[in-house]
PDB file of C-alpha atoms in Angstrom:
ATOM      1  CA  UNK A 941     135.229  81.414   5.199  1.00  0.00           C
ATOM      2  CA  UNK A 942     132.027  83.492   4.499  1.00  0.00           C
ATOM      3  CA  UNK A 943     134.520  84.772   1.624  1.00  0.00           C
ATOM      4  CA  UNK A 944     135.410  81.621   0.124  1.00  0.00           C
ATOM      5  CA  UNK A 945     131.349  80.505   0.386  1.00  0.00           C
ATOM      6  CA  UNK A 946     130.017  84.040  -1.797  1.00  0.00           C
ATOM      7  CA  UNK A 947     133.001  85.426  -3.285  1.00  0.00           C
ATOM      8  CA  UNK A 948     132.766  83.231  -6.518  1.00  0.00           C
ATOM      9  CA  UNK A 949     128.855  82.483  -6.109  1.00  0.00           C
ATOM     10  CA  UNK A 950     126.383  83.076  -8.863  1.00  0.00           C
ATOM     11  CA  UNK A 951     123.127  83.329  -6.447  1.00  0.00           C
ATOM     12  CA  UNK A 952     123.382  83.745  -3.041  1.00  0.00           C
ATOM     13  CA  UNK A 953     120.706  81.753  -0.930  1.00  0.00           C
ATOM     14  CA  UNK A 954     120.440  82.981   2.750  1.00  0.00           C
ATOM     15  CA  UNK A 955     118.478  80.680   5.237  1.00  0.00           C
ATOM     16  CA  UNK A 956     119.231  82.287   8.560  1.00  0.00           C
ATOM     17  CA  UNK A 957     116.578  83.007  11.241  1.00  0.00           C
ATOM     18  CA  UNK A 958     115.261  86.751  10.913  1.00  0.00           C
ATOM     19  CA  UNK A 959     116.867  88.028  13.796  1.00  0.00           C
ATOM     20  CA  UNK A 960     120.477  87.087  12.390  1.00  0.00           C
ATOM     21  CA  UNK A 961     119.492  87.713   8.708  1.00  0.00           C
ATOM     22  CA  UNK A 962     120.947  91.461   8.763  1.00  0.00           C
ATOM     23  CA  UNK A 963     124.287  90.704  10.045  1.00  0.00           C
ATOM     24  CA  UNK A 964     124.840  87.748   7.813  1.00  0.00           C
ATOM     25  CA  UNK A 965     124.343  89.933   4.881  1.00  0.00           C
ATOM     26  CA  UNK A 966     126.269  92.644   6.343  1.00  0.00           C
ATOM     27  CA  UNK A 967     129.016  90.291   6.791  1.00  0.00           C
ATOM     28  CA  UNK A 968     128.500  88.863   3.429  1.00  0.00           C
ATOM     29  CA  UNK A 969     128.168  92.102   1.461  1.00  0.00           C
ATOM     30  CA  UNK A 970     131.610  93.005   0.661  1.00  0.00           C
ATOM     31  CA  UNK A 971     132.559  90.081  -1.201  1.00  0.00           C
ATOM     32  CA  UNK A 972     129.100  89.595  -3.064  1.00  0.00           C
ATOM     33  CA  UNK A 973     129.973  90.374  -6.827  1.00  0.00           C
ATOM     34  CA  UNK A 974     127.674  93.158  -8.215  1.00  0.00           C
ATOM     35  CA  UNK A 975     124.319  91.983  -9.501  1.00  0.00           C
ATOM     36  CA  UNK A 976     123.863  88.449  -8.074  1.00  0.00           C
ATOM     37  CA  UNK A 977     120.513  87.307  -7.225  1.00  0.00           C
ATOM     38  CA  UNK A 978     119.613  87.308  -3.558  1.00  0.00           C
ATOM     39  CA  UNK A 979     117.054  84.665  -2.304  1.00  0.00           C
ATOM     40  CA  UNK A 980     115.879  84.612   1.140  1.00  0.00           C
ATOM     41  CA  UNK A 981     114.518  81.262   2.589  1.00  0.00           C
ATOM     42  CA  UNK A 982     113.478  83.166   6.009  1.00  0.00           C
ATOM     43  CA  UNK A 983     109.938  83.319   6.674  1.00  0.00           C
ATOM     44  CA  UNK A 984     109.774  85.771   9.470  1.00  0.00           C
ATOM     45  CA  UNK A 985     109.892  89.483   9.278  1.00  0.00           C
ATOM     46  CA  UNK A 986     112.427  92.050  11.164  1.00  0.00           C
ATOM     47  CA  UNK A 987     111.278  92.773  14.931  1.00  0.00           C
ATOM     48  CA  UNK A 988     112.784  96.381  15.195  1.00  0.00           C
ATOM     49  CA  UNK A 989     112.046  97.612  11.569  1.00  0.00           C
ATOM     50  CA  UNK A 990     108.679  95.519  10.465  1.00  0.00           C
ATOM     51  CA  UNK A 991     110.818  94.735   7.258  1.00  0.00           C
ATOM     52  CA  UNK A 992     110.495  91.630   4.966  1.00  0.00           C
ATOM     53  CA  UNK A 993     114.056  90.127   4.071  1.00  0.00           C
ATOM     54  CA  UNK A 994     114.099  91.079   0.620  1.00  0.00           C
ATOM     55  CA  UNK A 995     113.434  94.781   1.979  1.00  0.00           C
ATOM     56  CA  UNK A 996     116.896  94.568   3.911  1.00  0.00           C
ATOM     57  CA  UNK A 997     118.567  93.301   0.855  1.00  0.00           C
ATOM     58  CA  UNK A 998     117.268  96.280  -0.479  1.00  0.00           C
ATOM     59  CA  UNK A 999     119.061  98.554   1.922  1.00  0.00           C
ATOM     60  CA  UNK A1000     122.178  96.629   2.161  1.00  0.00           C
ATOM     61  CA  UNK A1001     123.114  95.496  -1.513  1.00  0.00           C
ATOM     62  CA  UNK A1002     121.199  97.936  -3.563  1.00  0.00           C
ATOM     63  CA  UNK A1003     121.052  96.823  -7.152  1.00  0.00           C
ATOM     64  CA  UNK A1004     120.991  92.970  -6.456  1.00  0.00           C
ATOM     65  CA  UNK A1005     117.549  91.281  -7.385  1.00  0.00           C
ATOM     66  CA  UNK A1006     116.061  90.214  -4.143  1.00  0.00           C
ATOM     67  CA  UNK A1007     113.717  87.277  -4.043  1.00  0.00           C
ATOM     68  CA  UNK A1008     112.380  84.313  -2.218  1.00  0.00           C
ATOM     69  CA  UNK A1009     111.636  80.798  -1.869  1.00  0.00           C
ATOM     70  CA  UNK A1010     108.887  79.470  -0.087  1.00  0.00           C
ATOM     71  CA  UNK A1011     106.276  76.882  -0.016  1.00  0.00           C
ATOM     72  CA  UNK A1012     104.960  73.773   1.927  1.00  0.00           C
ATOM     73  CA  UNK A1013     108.405  72.578   2.922  1.00  0.00           C
ATOM     74  CA  UNK A1014     108.905  70.574   6.090  1.00  0.00           C
ATOM     75  CA  UNK A1015     112.577  70.395   5.982  1.00  0.00           C
ATOM     76  CA  UNK A1016     112.783  66.742   7.134  1.00  0.00           C
ATOM     77  CA  UNK A1017     110.417  65.509   4.791  1.00  0.00           C
ATOM     78  CA  UNK A1018     112.342  66.909   1.879  1.00  0.00           C
ATOM     79  CA  UNK A1019     115.424  65.487   3.199  1.00  0.00           C
ATOM     80  CA  UNK A1020     113.907  62.089   3.157  1.00  0.00           C
ATOM     81  CA  UNK A1021     113.116  62.276  -0.065  1.00  0.00           C
ATOM     82  CA  UNK A1022     109.484  63.127  -0.500  1.00  0.00           C
ATOM     83  CA  UNK A1023     107.738  65.263  -2.986  1.00  0.00           C
ATOM     84  CA  UNK A1024     107.437  68.796  -2.328  1.00  0.00           C
ATOM     85  CA  UNK A1025     106.635  72.066  -4.239  1.00  0.00           C
ATOM     86  CA  UNK A1026     107.650  75.746  -3.751  1.00  0.00           C
ATOM     87  CA  UNK A1027     107.220  79.052  -5.339  1.00  0.00           C
ATOM     88  CA  UNK A1028     110.356  81.035  -5.749  1.00  0.00           C
ATOM     89  CA  UNK A1029     109.873  84.773  -6.615  1.00  0.00           C
ATOM     90  CA  UNK A1030     111.977  87.388  -8.185  1.00  0.00           C
ATOM     91  CA  UNK A1031     111.304  90.684  -9.524  1.00  0.00           C
ATOM     92  CA  UNK A1032     111.901  89.636 -13.013  1.00  0.00           C
ATOM     93  CA  UNK A1033     110.173  86.734 -14.165  1.00  0.00           C
ATOM     94  CA  UNK A1034     112.876  85.621 -16.615  1.00  0.00           C
ATOM     95  CA  UNK A1035     115.271  85.240 -13.537  1.00  0.00           C
ATOM     96  CA  UNK A1036     112.442  83.611 -11.488  1.00  0.00           C
ATOM     97  CA  UNK A1037     112.179  81.104 -14.175  1.00  0.00           C
ATOM     98  CA  UNK A1038     115.617  80.325 -14.385  1.00  0.00           C
ATOM     99  CA  UNK A1039     115.953  79.970 -10.767  1.00  0.00           C
ATOM    100  CA  UNK A1040     112.953  77.448 -10.648  1.00  0.00           C
ATOM    101  CA  UNK A1041     115.145  75.173 -13.263  1.00  0.00           C
ATOM    102  CA  UNK A1042     117.967  75.327 -10.796  1.00  0.00           C
ATOM    103  CA  UNK A1043     116.174  74.575  -7.638  1.00  0.00           C
ATOM    104  CA  UNK A1044     113.954  72.442  -8.926  1.00  0.00           C
ATOM    105  CA  UNK A1045     114.530  68.394  -8.959  1.00  0.00           C
ATOM    106  CA  UNK A1046     112.452  65.440 -10.011  1.00  0.00           C
ATOM    107  CA  UNK A1047     110.651  65.281  -6.516  1.00  0.00           C
ATOM    108  CA  UNK A1048     111.093  68.942  -5.692  1.00  0.00           C
ATOM    109  CA  UNK A1049     108.828  71.158  -8.072  1.00  0.00           C
ATOM    110  CA  UNK A1050     109.482  74.760  -8.009  1.00  0.00           C
ATOM    111  CA  UNK A1051     107.034  77.310  -9.806  1.00  0.00           C
ATOM    112  CA  UNK A1052     107.998  80.755 -10.547  1.00  0.00           C
ATOM    113  CA  UNK A1053     106.525  84.499  -9.678  1.00  0.00           C
ATOM    114  CA  UNK A1054     107.185  87.831  -9.667  1.00  0.00           C
ATOM    115  CA  UNK A1055     104.930  88.410  -6.635  1.00  0.00           C
ATOM    116  CA  UNK A1056     107.999  88.844  -4.146  1.00  0.00           C
ATOM    117  CA  UNK A1057     105.742  90.851  -1.679  1.00  0.00           C
ATOM    118  CA  UNK A1058     102.859  88.248  -1.714  1.00  0.00           C
ATOM    119  CA  UNK A1059     105.313  84.914  -1.388  1.00  0.00           C
ATOM    120  CA  UNK A1060     107.310  86.771   1.457  1.00  0.00           C
ATOM    121  CA  UNK A1061     104.404  87.597   3.330  1.00  0.00           C
ATOM    122  CA  UNK A1062     102.778  84.639   3.254  1.00  0.00           C
ATOM    123  CA  UNK A1063     105.852  82.908   4.692  1.00  0.00           C
ATOM    124  CA  UNK A1064     105.734  85.012   7.836  1.00  0.00           C
ATOM    125  CA  UNK A1065     101.942  85.457   8.643  1.00  0.00           C
ATOM    126  CA  UNK A1066     101.788  81.837   8.244  1.00  0.00           C
ATOM    127  CA  UNK A1067     103.653  81.196  10.850  1.00  0.00           C
ATOM    128  CA  UNK A1068     101.747  82.916  13.500  1.00  0.00           C
ATOM    129  CA  UNK A1069      98.290  81.295  12.497  1.00  0.00           C
ATOM    130  CA  UNK A1070      99.908  78.218  12.625  1.00  0.00           C
ATOM    131  CA  UNK A1071     100.290  79.098  16.449  1.00  0.00           C
ATOM    132  CA  UNK A1072      96.686  79.793  16.730  1.00  0.00           C
ATOM    133  CA  UNK A1073      95.864  76.362  15.407  1.00  0.00           C
ATOM    134  CA  UNK A1074      98.432  74.366  17.421  1.00  0.00           C
ATOM    135  CA  UNK A1075      96.685  76.208  20.394  1.00  0.00           C
ATOM    136  CA  UNK A1076      93.762  74.521  19.223  1.00  0.00           C
ATOM    137  CA  UNK A1077      95.417  71.242  19.306  1.00  0.00           C
ATOM    138  CA  UNK A1078      96.582  71.347  22.741  1.00  0.00           C
ATOM    139  CA  UNK A1079      93.302  72.412  24.126  1.00  0.00           C
ATOM    140  CA  UNK A1080      91.703  69.627  22.479  1.00  0.00           C
ATOM    141  CA  UNK A1081      89.604  71.884  20.074  1.00  0.00           C
ATOM    142  CA  UNK A1082      88.976  69.324  17.303  1.00  0.00           C
ATOM    143  CA  UNK A1083      89.143  68.950  13.467  1.00  0.00           C
ATOM    144  CA  UNK A1084      86.077  71.580  12.779  1.00  0.00           C
ATOM    145  CA  UNK A1085      87.729  74.024  14.862  1.00  0.00           C
ATOM    146  CA  UNK A1086      90.788  73.337  13.599  1.00  0.00           C
ATOM    147  CA  UNK A1087      89.361  73.819   9.946  1.00  0.00           C
ATOM    148  CA  UNK A1088      87.719  77.237  10.826  1.00  0.00           C
ATOM    149  CA  UNK A1089      90.844  78.707  11.952  1.00  0.00           C
ATOM    150  CA  UNK A1090      92.986  77.672   9.009  1.00  0.00           C
ATOM    151  CA  UNK A1091      90.065  78.747   6.461  1.00  0.00           C
ATOM    152  CA  UNK A1092      89.945  82.163   8.564  1.00  0.00           C
ATOM    153  CA  UNK A1093      93.322  82.553   9.209  1.00  0.00           C
ATOM    154  CA  UNK A1094      94.052  82.755   4.937  1.00  0.00           C
ATOM    155  CA  UNK A1095      91.084  85.238   4.670  1.00  0.00           C
ATOM    156  CA  UNK A1096      93.356  87.399   7.204  1.00  0.00           C
ATOM    157  CA  UNK A1097      96.717  86.692   5.392  1.00  0.00           C
ATOM    158  CA  UNK A1098      95.185  87.613   1.898  1.00  0.00           C
ATOM    159  CA  UNK A1099      93.675  90.912   3.024  1.00  0.00           C
ATOM    160  CA  UNK A1100      96.797  92.103   4.933  1.00  0.00           C
ATOM    161  CA  UNK A1101      99.094  90.826   1.820  1.00  0.00           C
ATOM    162  CA  UNK A1102      96.632  92.490  -0.726  1.00  0.00           C
ATOM    163  CA  UNK A1103      96.929  95.637   1.121  1.00  0.00           C
ATOM    164  CA  UNK A1104     100.572  95.618   1.251  1.00  0.00           C
ATOM    165  CA  UNK A1105     100.887  94.936  -2.225  1.00  0.00           C
ATOM    166  CA  UNK A1106     100.588  91.308  -2.813  1.00  0.00           C
ATOM    167  CA  UNK A1107      98.929  89.562  -5.616  1.00  0.00           C
ATOM    168  CA  UNK A1108      95.608  88.110  -4.660  1.00  0.00           C
ATOM    169  CA  UNK A1109      96.298  84.832  -6.439  1.00  0.00           C
ATOM    170  CA  UNK A1110      99.412  84.114  -4.509  1.00  0.00           C
ATOM    171  CA  UNK A1111      97.585  83.482  -0.852  1.00  0.00           C
ATOM    172  CA  UNK A1112      95.506  80.404  -2.854  1.00  0.00           C
ATOM    173  CA  UNK A1113      98.687  79.405  -4.187  1.00  0.00           C
ATOM    174  CA  UNK A1114     101.638  77.125  -2.744  1.00  0.00           C
ATOM    175  CA  UNK A1115     103.800  79.690  -0.587  1.00  0.00           C
ATOM    176  CA  UNK A1116      99.962  80.957   0.812  1.00  0.00           C
ATOM    177  CA  UNK A1117      97.253  78.591   1.227  1.00  0.00           C
ATOM    178  CA  UNK A1118      99.880  75.190   0.486  1.00  0.00           C
ATOM    179  CA  UNK A1119     102.224  76.683   3.482  1.00  0.00           C
ATOM    180  CA  UNK A1120      99.841  77.721   6.078  1.00  0.00           C
ATOM    181  CA  UNK A1121      97.980  73.902   5.767  1.00  0.00           C
ATOM    182  CA  UNK A1122     101.127  72.330   6.472  1.00  0.00           C
ATOM    183  CA  UNK A1123     102.760  74.278   8.965  1.00  0.00           C
ATOM    184  CA  UNK A1124      99.033  74.148  10.614  1.00  0.00           C
ATOM    185  CA  UNK A1125      98.352  69.933  10.470  1.00  0.00           C
ATOM    186  CA  UNK A1126     102.345  68.957  10.593  1.00  0.00           C
ATOM    187  CA  UNK A1127     103.602  67.301  13.613  1.00  0.00           C
ATOM    188  CA  UNK A1128     107.016  68.510  13.037  1.00  0.00           C
ATOM    189  CA  UNK A1129     105.970  72.425  12.484  1.00  0.00           C
ATOM    190  CA  UNK A1130     107.815  74.212  14.880  1.00  0.00           C
ATOM    191  CA  UNK A1131     105.207  76.868  14.921  1.00  0.00           C
ATOM    192  CA  UNK A1132     102.328  74.225  15.617  1.00  0.00           C
ATOM    193  CA  UNK A1133     104.128  72.829  18.635  1.00  0.00           C
ATOM    194  CA  UNK A1134     104.763  76.020  20.214  1.00  0.00           C
ATOM    195  CA  UNK A1135     101.047  76.632  19.918  1.00  0.00           C
ATOM    196  CA  UNK A1136     100.035  73.220  21.157  1.00  0.00           C
ATOM    197  CA  UNK A1137     102.308  73.834  24.237  1.00  0.00           C
ATOM    198  CA  UNK A1138     100.354  76.887  25.130  1.00  0.00           C
ATOM    199  CA  UNK A1139      97.055  75.395  24.319  1.00  0.00           C
ATOM    200  CA  UNK A1140      98.181  72.713  27.221  1.00  0.00           C
ATOM    201  CA  UNK A1141      98.493  75.868  29.379  1.00  0.00           C
ATOM    202  CA  UNK A1142     102.238  76.849  29.519  1.00  0.00           C
ATOM    203  CA  UNK A1143     103.484  80.213  29.128  1.00  0.00           C
ATOM    204  CA  UNK A1144     105.453  81.112  26.258  1.00  0.00           C
ATOM    205  CA  UNK A1145     108.726  81.108  28.345  1.00  0.00           C
ATOM    206  CA  UNK A1146     108.524  77.906  29.575  1.00  0.00           C
ATOM    207  CA  UNK A1147     107.823  76.713  25.966  1.00  0.00           C
ATOM    208  CA  UNK A1148     110.722  78.446  24.399  1.00  0.00           C
ATOM    209  CA  UNK A1149     113.362  77.313  27.097  1.00  0.00           C
ATOM    210  CA  UNK A1150     112.443  73.815  25.862  1.00  0.00           C
ATOM    211  CA  UNK A1151     113.211  74.456  22.117  1.00  0.00           C
ATOM    212  CA  UNK A1152     116.782  74.192  20.227  1.00  0.00           C
ATOM    213  CA  UNK A1153     115.376  75.658  16.752  1.00  0.00           C
ATOM    214  CA  UNK A1154     113.613  78.931  16.260  1.00  0.00           C
ATOM    215  CA  UNK A1155     109.746  79.128  15.585  1.00  0.00           C
ATOM    216  CA  UNK A1156     109.773  82.767  13.392  1.00  0.00           C
ATOM    217  CA  UNK A1157     105.869  83.279  14.215  1.00  0.00           C
ATOM    218  CA  UNK A1158     106.838  83.886  17.932  1.00  0.00           C
ATOM    219  CA  UNK A1159     108.725  86.775  16.899  1.00  0.00           C
ATOM    220  CA  UNK A1160     106.675  87.795  13.805  1.00  0.00           C
ATOM    221  CA  UNK A1161     103.404  88.207  15.781  1.00  0.00           C
ATOM    222  CA  UNK A1162     103.728  91.561  17.458  1.00  0.00           C
ATOM    223  CA  UNK A1163     105.017  92.883  13.939  1.00  0.00           C
ATOM    224  CA  UNK A1164     102.186  91.241  12.112  1.00  0.00           C
ATOM    225  CA  UNK A1165      99.677  93.121  14.727  1.00  0.00           C
ATOM    226  CA  UNK A1166     101.339  96.512  14.222  1.00  0.00           C
ATOM    227  CA  UNK A1167     101.220  96.052  10.633  1.00  0.00           C
ATOM    228  CA  UNK A1168      97.577  95.213  10.296  1.00  0.00           C
ATOM    229  CA  UNK A1169      96.839  98.556  12.751  1.00  0.00           C
ATOM    230  CA  UNK A1170      98.747 100.396  10.580  1.00  0.00           C
ATOM    231  CA  UNK A1171      97.153  99.569   7.465  1.00  0.00           C
ATOM    232  CA  UNK A1172      93.648  99.277   9.097  1.00  0.00           C
ATOM    233  CA  UNK A1173      92.780  95.711   8.833  1.00  0.00           C
ATOM    234  CA  UNK A1174      91.222  93.285  11.305  1.00  0.00           C
ATOM    235  CA  UNK A1175      93.036  90.436  12.079  1.00  0.00           C
ATOM    236  CA  UNK A1176      91.503  88.732  15.361  1.00  0.00           C
ATOM    237  CA  UNK A1177      93.380  85.410  14.999  1.00  0.00           C
ATOM    238  CA  UNK A1178      96.457  87.361  14.726  1.00  0.00           C
ATOM    239  CA  UNK A1179      95.783  89.479  17.444  1.00  0.00           C
ATOM    240  CA  UNK A1180      94.755  86.826  19.858  1.00  0.00           C
ATOM    241  CA  UNK A1181      97.897  85.107  19.244  1.00  0.00           C
ATOM    242  CA  UNK A1182      99.801  88.240  19.962  1.00  0.00           C
ATOM    243  CA  UNK A1183      98.206  88.524  22.934  1.00  0.00           C
ATOM    244  CA  UNK A1184      99.022  85.111  24.225  1.00  0.00           C
ATOM    245  CA  UNK A1185     102.656  85.600  23.592  1.00  0.00           C
ATOM    246  CA  UNK A1186     103.591  88.998  24.239  1.00  0.00           C
ATOM    247  CA  UNK A1187     100.671  90.071  26.797  1.00  0.00           C
ATOM    248  CA  UNK A1188     100.060  87.159  29.250  1.00  0.00           C
ATOM    249  CA  UNK A1189      96.847  86.023  27.876  1.00  0.00           C
ATOM    250  CA  UNK A1190      95.568  82.358  27.850  1.00  0.00           C
ATOM    251  CA  UNK A1191      95.184  80.253  24.997  1.00  0.00           C
ATOM    252  CA  UNK A1192      91.732  79.253  26.390  1.00  0.00           C
ATOM    253  CA  UNK A1193      90.611  83.217  26.620  1.00  0.00           C
ATOM    254  CA  UNK A1194      92.019  83.543  22.868  1.00  0.00           C
ATOM    255  CA  UNK A1195      89.725  81.061  21.621  1.00  0.00           C
ATOM    256  CA  UNK A1196      86.670  82.174  23.808  1.00  0.00           C
ATOM    257  CA  UNK A1197      87.426  85.785  22.562  1.00  0.00           C
ATOM    258  CA  UNK A1198      87.355  84.710  19.177  1.00  0.00           C
ATOM    259  CA  UNK A1199      84.217  82.563  19.327  1.00  0.00           C
ATOM    260  CA  UNK A1200      82.629  85.766  21.274  1.00  0.00           C
ATOM    261  CA  UNK A1201      82.950  87.903  17.985  1.00  0.00           C
ATOM    262  CA  UNK A1202      79.910  87.877  15.727  1.00  0.00           C
ATOM    263  CA  UNK A1203      80.357  86.567  12.062  1.00  0.00           C
ATOM    264  CA  UNK A1204      79.669  88.366   9.127  1.00  0.00           C
ATOM    265  CA  UNK A1205      79.782  88.190   5.267  1.00  0.00           C
ATOM    266  CA  UNK A1206      82.275  85.250   4.638  1.00  0.00           C
ATOM    267  CA  UNK A1207      83.780  86.889   2.073  1.00  0.00           C
ATOM    268  CA  UNK A1208      83.321  90.629   2.212  1.00  0.00           C
ATOM    269  CA  UNK A1209      83.208  90.670   6.099  1.00  0.00           C
ATOM    270  CA  UNK A1210      86.034  92.459   7.969  1.00  0.00           C
ATOM    271  CA  UNK A1211      86.372  90.375  10.997  1.00  0.00           C
ATOM    272  CA  UNK A1212      86.418  86.825  12.178  1.00  0.00           C
TER     273      UNK A1212
END
């Protein structure tokens, strides 16, 4: 079945959870024709290696152009026919433009980019921040607090993404700010739902026991914290989410911790 799906394909699109990406690609690799582009839909990071999905493609299928399609795309709204947009990032601008035309429809606008690193990081990072926004929802923190968290989350996303080689412009675009907003505010966002349940006082084990779908931010939280520490980037929101998910802290304690941090310069300060 897998051989039939990929053997004659001109483009391979991989849309599995991050923890199954490597295995899926390993299974498909023997049947993929040379130089066929591989496009990831995955908004996550590999836990054991801290790799992005396109880096895994580079390991398993060297020589194949590897890119990512990401943006503010709540799946059920797209299936229902609502207008939406995304960014396709490929190493080559011509390939990116061709794939943007291939994937686009009258109601699904696809823009092109060559910033694979930035677009891919946006997809993973915004899920962690959506958990933070959801925790505020569950705790009844209010709209002002939520706006503050989303805005400062974008700052954290930008600082780490730029340190890792992303284009600064990407983080204000569809894959960055756009996807961050929709994931933090949509009632259909799984990561926001996780955060909301945590904000109501449930433990992460209790939350995950009720879910049948993957919330990538849960797995990405520890990875993002490690990446930030390695780069020397302060990411207070991401750290607090990791504390709640992996170290037994409560959502209330996370928000108290953030508010106890002294604000600095809005654009040039290093912390919260």
